[in-house]
mmCIF file of C-alpha atoms in Angstrom:
data_model
loop_
_atom_site.group_PDB
_atom_site.id
_atom_site.type_symbol
_atom_site.label_atom_id
_atom_site.label_comp_id
_atom_site.label_asym_id
_atom_site.label_seq_id
_atom_site.Cartn_x
_atom_site.Cartn_y
_atom_site.Cartn_z
ATOM 1 C CA ASP A 566 -30.521 40.954 -37.910
ATOM 2 C CA THR A 567 -30.597 42.101 -34.292
ATOM 3 C CA ALA A 568 -27.996 40.227 -32.255
ATOM 4 C CA VAL A 569 -29.556 40.695 -28.800
ATOM 5 C CA SER A 570 -33.179 41.739 -28.619
ATOM 6 C CA GLN A 571 -35.410 42.569 -25.689
ATOM 7 C CA THR A 572 -39.138 43.036 -25.331
ATOM 8 C CA PRO A 573 -40.793 45.219 -24.373
ATOM 9 C CA LYS A 574 -38.749 48.381 -24.850
ATOM 10 C CA TYR A 575 -40.889 50.286 -22.358
ATOM 11 C CA LEU A 576 -42.907 48.888 -19.477
ATOM 12 C CA VAL A 577 -45.062 51.014 -17.194
ATOM 13 C CA THR A 578 -46.854 49.209 -14.404
ATOM 14 C CA GLN A 579 -48.172 49.645 -10.901
ATOM 15 C CA MET A 580 -46.657 48.586 -7.633
ATOM 16 C CA GLY A 581 -47.433 45.046 -6.638
ATOM 17 C CA ASN A 582 -47.799 43.748 -10.183
ATOM 18 C CA ASP A 583 -45.815 40.864 -11.678
ATOM 19 C CA LYS A 584 -44.093 41.407 -15.013
ATOM 20 C CA SER A 585 -41.650 39.729 -17.367
ATOM 21 C CA ILE A 586 -39.006 40.977 -19.755
ATOM 22 C CA LYS A 587 -37.881 38.744 -22.590
ATOM 23 C CA CYS A 588 -34.431 38.487 -24.121
ATOM 24 C CA GLU A 589 -33.207 36.574 -27.138
ATOM 25 C CA GLN A 590 -29.794 36.349 -28.776
ATOM 26 C CA ASN A 591 -28.977 34.916 -32.191
ATOM 27 C CA LEU A 592 -25.202 34.936 -31.775
ATOM 28 C CA GLY A 593 -24.889 31.340 -30.649
ATOM 29 C CA HIS A 594 -23.442 32.461 -27.322
ATOM 30 C CA ASP A 595 -23.402 30.171 -24.313
ATOM 31 C CA THR A 596 -23.747 32.815 -21.625
ATOM 32 C CA MET A 597 -26.407 35.445 -21.063
ATOM 33 C CA TYR A 598 -26.696 38.186 -18.459
ATOM 34 C CA TRP A 599 -29.133 40.643 -16.936
ATOM 35 C CA TYR A 600 -28.006 44.079 -15.789
ATOM 36 C CA LYS A 601 -29.848 46.895 -14.037
ATOM 37 C CA GLN A 602 -28.969 50.519 -14.823
ATOM 38 C CA ASP A 603 -30.266 53.054 -12.339
ATOM 39 C CA SER A 604 -31.147 56.693 -12.864
ATOM 40 C CA LYS A 605 -27.513 57.690 -12.318
ATOM 41 C CA LYS A 606 -26.445 55.335 -15.115
ATOM 42 C CA PHE A 607 -24.782 52.933 -12.696
ATOM 43 C CA LEU A 608 -24.843 49.486 -14.277
ATOM 44 C CA LYS A 609 -24.885 46.423 -12.066
ATOM 45 C CA ILE A 610 -24.890 42.710 -12.915
ATOM 46 C CA MET A 611 -27.935 40.821 -11.689
ATOM 47 C CA PHE A 612 -27.702 37.343 -13.145
ATOM 48 C CA SER A 613 -25.645 35.249 -15.488
ATOM 49 C CA TYR A 614 -26.667 32.000 -17.182
ATOM 50 C CA ASN A 615 -24.269 29.564 -18.832
ATOM 51 C CA ASN A 616 -25.726 26.616 -20.720
ATOM 52 C CA LYS A 617 -29.019 27.041 -18.885
ATOM 53 C CA GLU A 618 -27.402 27.041 -15.464
ATOM 54 C CA LEU A 619 -27.153 30.002 -13.139
ATOM 55 C CA ILE A 620 -23.485 30.629 -12.530
ATOM 56 C CA ILE A 621 -23.671 33.900 -10.639
ATOM 57 C CA ASN A 622 -26.461 35.402 -8.665
ATOM 58 C CA GLU A 623 -25.696 38.804 -7.232
ATOM 59 C CA THR A 624 -27.515 40.014 -4.166
ATOM 60 C CA VAL A 625 -30.798 40.840 -5.811
ATOM 61 C CA PRO A 626 -34.166 40.336 -4.143
ATOM 62 C CA ASN A 627 -35.723 36.941 -4.739
ATOM 63 C CA ARG A 628 -38.649 38.764 -6.355
ATOM 64 C CA PHE A 629 -36.415 38.696 -9.431
ATOM 65 C CA SER A 630 -36.052 35.346 -11.117
ATOM 66 C CA PRO A 631 -34.300 34.554 -14.397
ATOM 67 C CA LYS A 632 -35.740 31.820 -16.580
ATOM 68 C CA SER A 633 -33.859 30.294 -19.500
ATOM 69 C CA PRO A 634 -35.944 27.953 -21.694
ATOM 70 C CA ASP A 635 -32.933 27.441 -23.965
ATOM 71 C CA LYS A 636 -29.494 28.947 -24.411
ATOM 72 C CA ALA A 637 -30.772 31.587 -26.824
ATOM 73 C CA HIS A 638 -33.285 33.017 -24.352
ATOM 74 C CA LEU A 639 -33.050 34.467 -20.868
ATOM 75 C CA ASN A 640 -36.212 36.020 -19.496
ATOM 76 C CA LEU A 641 -36.480 38.087 -16.333
ATOM 77 C CA HIS A 642 -39.535 37.708 -14.123
ATOM 78 C CA ILE A 643 -40.237 40.265 -11.452
ATOM 79 C CA ASN A 644 -42.853 39.691 -8.772
ATOM 80 C CA SER A 645 -44.506 42.257 -6.506
ATOM 81 C CA LEU A 646 -42.936 45.233 -8.241
ATOM 82 C CA GLU A 647 -41.719 48.104 -6.074
ATOM 83 C CA LEU A 648 -40.993 51.746 -6.864
ATOM 84 C CA GLY A 649 -37.266 51.084 -6.477
ATOM 85 C CA ASP A 650 -37.382 48.576 -9.315
ATOM 86 C CA SER A 651 -37.776 51.433 -11.776
ATOM 87 C CA ALA A 652 -34.670 51.338 -13.958
ATOM 88 C CA VAL A 653 -33.418 50.273 -17.356
ATOM 89 C CA TYR A 654 -32.769 46.539 -17.600
ATOM 90 C CA PHE A 655 -30.249 45.265 -20.111
ATOM 91 C CA CYS A 656 -29.764 41.770 -21.377
ATOM 92 C CA ALA A 657 -26.346 40.766 -22.709
ATOM 93 C CA SER A 658 -24.609 37.672 -24.044
ATOM 94 C CA SER A 659 -21.079 36.426 -24.574
ATOM 95 C CA GLN A 660 -19.141 33.292 -25.378
ATOM 96 C CA ALA A 661 -18.488 30.932 -22.495
ATOM 97 C CA PRO A 662 -16.245 32.831 -20.085
ATOM 98 C CA ARG A 663 -14.199 29.804 -19.074
ATOM 99 C CA GLN A 664 -12.851 29.622 -22.612
ATOM 100 C CA GLY A 665 -11.245 33.019 -22.379
ATOM 101 C CA ALA A 666 -12.060 36.660 -21.958
ATOM 102 C CA TYR A 667 -14.836 37.803 -24.227
ATOM 103 C CA GLU A 668 -16.745 40.981 -24.784
ATOM 104 C CA GLN A 669 -20.431 41.135 -24.063
ATOM 105 C CA TYR A 670 -23.116 42.104 -26.535
ATOM 106 C CA PHE A 671 -25.935 44.154 -25.083
ATOM 107 C CA GLY A 672 -29.575 44.439 -25.990
ATOM 108 C CA PRO A 673 -31.280 47.834 -26.402
ATOM 109 C CA GLY A 674 -32.674 47.835 -22.876
ATOM 110 C CA THR A 675 -36.127 47.806 -21.291
ATOM 111 C CA ARG A 676 -37.127 50.915 -19.386
ATOM 112 C CA LEU A 677 -39.297 49.824 -16.468
ATOM 113 C CA THR A 678 -41.330 52.441 -14.652
ATOM 114 C CA VAL A 679 -43.229 51.427 -11.539
ATOM 115 C CA THR A 680 -45.928 53.833 -10.402
ATOM 116 C CA SER B 1466 -19.775 46.579 -5.287
ATOM 117 C CA GLN B 1467 -18.474 49.215 -7.667
ATOM 118 C CA GLN B 1468 -15.043 48.474 -9.045
ATOM 119 C CA GLY B 1469 -14.257 50.968 -11.767
ATOM 120 C CA GLU B 1470 -14.317 54.704 -11.291
ATOM 121 C CA GLU B 1471 -14.129 56.872 -14.387
ATOM 122 C CA ASP B 1472 -12.679 60.332 -14.491
ATOM 123 C CA PRO B 1473 -13.788 62.887 -15.516
ATOM 124 C CA GLN B 1474 -17.521 62.423 -14.996
ATOM 125 C CA ALA B 1475 -18.169 64.684 -17.976
ATOM 126 C CA LEU B 1476 -16.008 65.994 -20.788
ATOM 127 C CA SER B 1477 -16.860 68.578 -23.423
ATOM 128 C CA ILE B 1478 -14.583 69.094 -26.432
ATOM 129 C CA GLN B 1479 -14.630 70.340 -30.012
ATOM 130 C CA GLU B 1480 -14.552 68.114 -33.052
ATOM 131 C CA GLY B 1481 -11.034 67.221 -34.027
ATOM 132 C CA GLU B 1482 -9.697 67.345 -30.474
ATOM 133 C CA ASN B 1483 -8.564 64.291 -28.550
ATOM 134 C CA ALA B 1484 -10.549 62.967 -25.588
ATOM 135 C CA THR B 1485 -8.959 61.108 -22.713
ATOM 136 C CA MET B 1486 -10.916 59.231 -20.092
ATOM 137 C CA ASN B 1487 -9.442 57.471 -17.097
ATOM 138 C CA CYS B 1488 -10.581 54.507 -15.067
ATOM 139 C CA SER B 1489 -9.324 53.361 -11.695
ATOM 140 C CA TYR B 1490 -10.193 50.092 -10.020
ATOM 141 C CA LYS B 1491 -9.594 48.481 -6.672
ATOM 142 C CA THR B 1492 -8.830 44.778 -6.975
ATOM 143 C CA SER B 1493 -6.737 42.632 -9.305
ATOM 144 C CA ILE B 1494 -8.327 41.934 -12.663
ATOM 145 C CA ASN B 1495 -8.404 39.310 -15.403
ATOM 146 C CA ASN B 1496 -9.175 41.915 -18.053
ATOM 147 C CA LEU B 1497 -10.617 45.396 -18.461
ATOM 148 C CA GLN B 1498 -13.112 46.430 -21.107
ATOM 149 C CA TRP B 1499 -14.382 49.745 -22.421
ATOM 150 C CA TYR B 1500 -17.950 50.223 -23.627
ATOM 151 C CA ARG B 1501 -19.832 53.091 -25.229
ATOM 152 C CA GLN B 1502 -23.473 53.898 -24.603
ATOM 153 C CA ASN B 1503 -25.355 56.313 -26.799
ATOM 154 C CA SER B 1504 -28.334 58.026 -25.209
ATOM 155 C CA GLY B 1505 -31.242 55.625 -24.825
ATOM 156 C CA ARG B 1506 -29.312 52.714 -26.259
ATOM 157 C CA GLY B 1507 -27.541 49.588 -25.099
ATOM 158 C CA LEU B 1508 -23.817 49.336 -24.520
ATOM 159 C CA VAL B 1509 -21.418 48.655 -27.353
ATOM 160 C CA HIS B 1510 -18.086 46.981 -26.735
ATOM 161 C CA LEU B 1511 -15.031 48.999 -27.791
ATOM 162 C CA ILE B 1512 -11.858 47.305 -26.579
ATOM 163 C CA LEU B 1513 -10.806 44.486 -24.247
ATOM 164 C CA ILE B 1514 -7.348 44.586 -22.698
ATOM 165 C CA ARG B 1515 -5.980 41.675 -20.720
ATOM 166 C CA SER B 1516 -4.090 42.068 -17.467
ATOM 167 C CA ASN B 1517 -0.792 41.104 -19.143
ATOM 168 C CA GLU B 1518 -1.191 43.740 -21.860
ATOM 169 C CA ARG B 1519 -0.169 47.375 -21.543
ATOM 170 C CA GLU B 1520 -1.628 49.012 -24.626
ATOM 171 C CA LYS B 1521 -4.126 48.272 -27.382
ATOM 172 C CA HIS B 1522 -5.325 50.171 -30.418
ATOM 173 C CA SER B 1523 -8.483 49.992 -32.451
ATOM 174 C CA GLY B 1524 -8.953 52.625 -35.133
ATOM 175 C CA ARG B 1525 -9.021 55.998 -33.372
ATOM 176 C CA LEU B 1526 -9.098 54.365 -29.954
ATOM 177 C CA ARG B 1527 -6.092 53.721 -27.769
ATOM 178 C CA VAL B 1528 -6.348 51.992 -24.402
ATOM 179 C CA THR B 1529 -3.596 51.683 -21.840
ATOM 180 C CA LEU B 1530 -3.516 49.568 -18.720
ATOM 181 C CA ASP B 1531 -1.275 50.020 -15.704
ATOM 182 C CA THR B 1532 -1.915 47.173 -13.298
ATOM 183 C CA SER B 1533 0.566 48.545 -10.762
ATOM 184 C CA LYS B 1534 -1.541 51.681 -10.467
ATOM 185 C CA LYS B 1535 -4.801 49.830 -11.068
ATOM 186 C CA SER B 1536 -5.758 52.274 -13.776
ATOM 187 C CA SER B 1537 -6.628 52.420 -17.443
ATOM 188 C CA SER B 1538 -7.138 55.202 -19.936
ATOM 189 C CA LEU B 1539 -9.132 55.488 -23.133
ATOM 190 C CA LEU B 1540 -7.941 57.952 -25.741
ATOM 191 C CA ILE B 1541 -10.152 58.920 -28.659
ATOM 192 C CA THR B 1542 -8.189 60.805 -31.280
ATOM 193 C CA ALA B 1543 -9.613 63.289 -33.781
ATOM 194 C CA SER B 1544 -13.030 63.170 -32.134
ATOM 195 C CA ARG B 1545 -16.244 63.500 -34.094
ATOM 196 C CA ALA B 1546 -19.721 64.632 -33.104
ATOM 197 C CA ALA B 1547 -20.795 60.992 -33.464
ATOM 198 C CA ASP B 1548 -18.458 60.090 -30.582
ATOM 199 C CA THR B 1549 -20.847 61.882 -28.209
ATOM 200 C CA ALA B 1550 -21.870 59.186 -25.724
ATOM 201 C CA SER B 1551 -21.193 57.816 -22.271
ATOM 202 C CA TYR B 1552 -18.086 55.678 -21.922
ATOM 203 C CA PHE B 1553 -17.784 52.970 -19.295
ATOM 204 C CA CYS B 1554 -14.893 50.878 -18.137
ATOM 205 C CA ALA B 1555 -15.688 47.415 -16.820
ATOM 206 C CA THR B 1556 -13.407 45.071 -14.968
ATOM 207 C CA ASP B 1557 -13.511 41.305 -14.996
ATOM 208 C CA ASN B 1558 -11.765 40.025 -11.920
ATOM 209 C CA SER B 1559 -13.313 36.602 -11.706
ATOM 210 C CA GLY B 1560 -12.477 35.013 -15.032
ATOM 211 C CA TYR B 1561 -16.202 34.331 -15.420
ATOM 212 C CA SER B 1562 -16.757 37.507 -17.461
ATOM 213 C CA THR B 1563 -18.545 38.964 -14.462
ATOM 214 C CA LEU B 1564 -18.168 42.606 -15.359
ATOM 215 C CA THR B 1565 -18.201 45.354 -12.768
ATOM 216 C CA PHE B 1566 -18.894 48.721 -14.342
ATOM 217 C CA GLY B 1567 -17.868 52.203 -13.334
ATOM 218 C CA LYS B 1568 -20.193 55.187 -13.390
ATOM 219 C CA GLY B 1569 -19.057 56.309 -16.803
ATOM 220 C CA THR B 1570 -17.779 59.472 -18.468
ATOM 221 C CA MET B 1571 -20.220 61.546 -20.495
ATOM 222 C CA LEU B 1572 -18.436 62.848 -23.579
ATOM 223 C CA LEU B 1573 -19.895 65.708 -25.596
ATOM 224 C CA VAL B 1574 -18.222 66.511 -28.903
ATOM 225 C CA SER B 1575 -19.396 69.773 -30.426
ATOM 226 C CA PRO B 1576 -19.201 70.383 -34.185
#
């Protein structure tokens, strides 16, 4: 009964390729997020989706694009992969933030290695 | 931009001892949250403390918040080997649950 799941867990690919990471949550949450954790464990928000609408979009390259087919899924597409994209990507979800302050539930992460 | 800054960066203690981690931040916040990350895993939420609260408890965890000093502390009492993990504070200063994480404290609890 995984609450937030991501696939794949590991992704090794070459520079210039296009790849996607999938995320699904079964918690009935309205908001989903993508984070990037670098090699020094620094975690930074990339995107947030609320009811299928992008509500924040941090300064990430436009090679990264979130796609939400429904409120239970938020996929991350990455075009023209670069070496610097190597990191662990985490998906998370929470209840709608405007209704109060809520904790976020994180997926297990996808370790992306670009060679 | 980075908001929270945890201190110490690493902490090594024996089982049964208490562990205290501190977090400082720069701007006003809506709430502050603490998360734990075991090696190779995702983050797990521990405690959320709102800006109008000063202290919260959850089991062996105690969190304090001092908004005048822009700082928070996480105390783990009677630590166990299973508490070995990285601990992150995260601030929400937008009200949109946009969390800004610190660099974390690596806690090692030896049996």
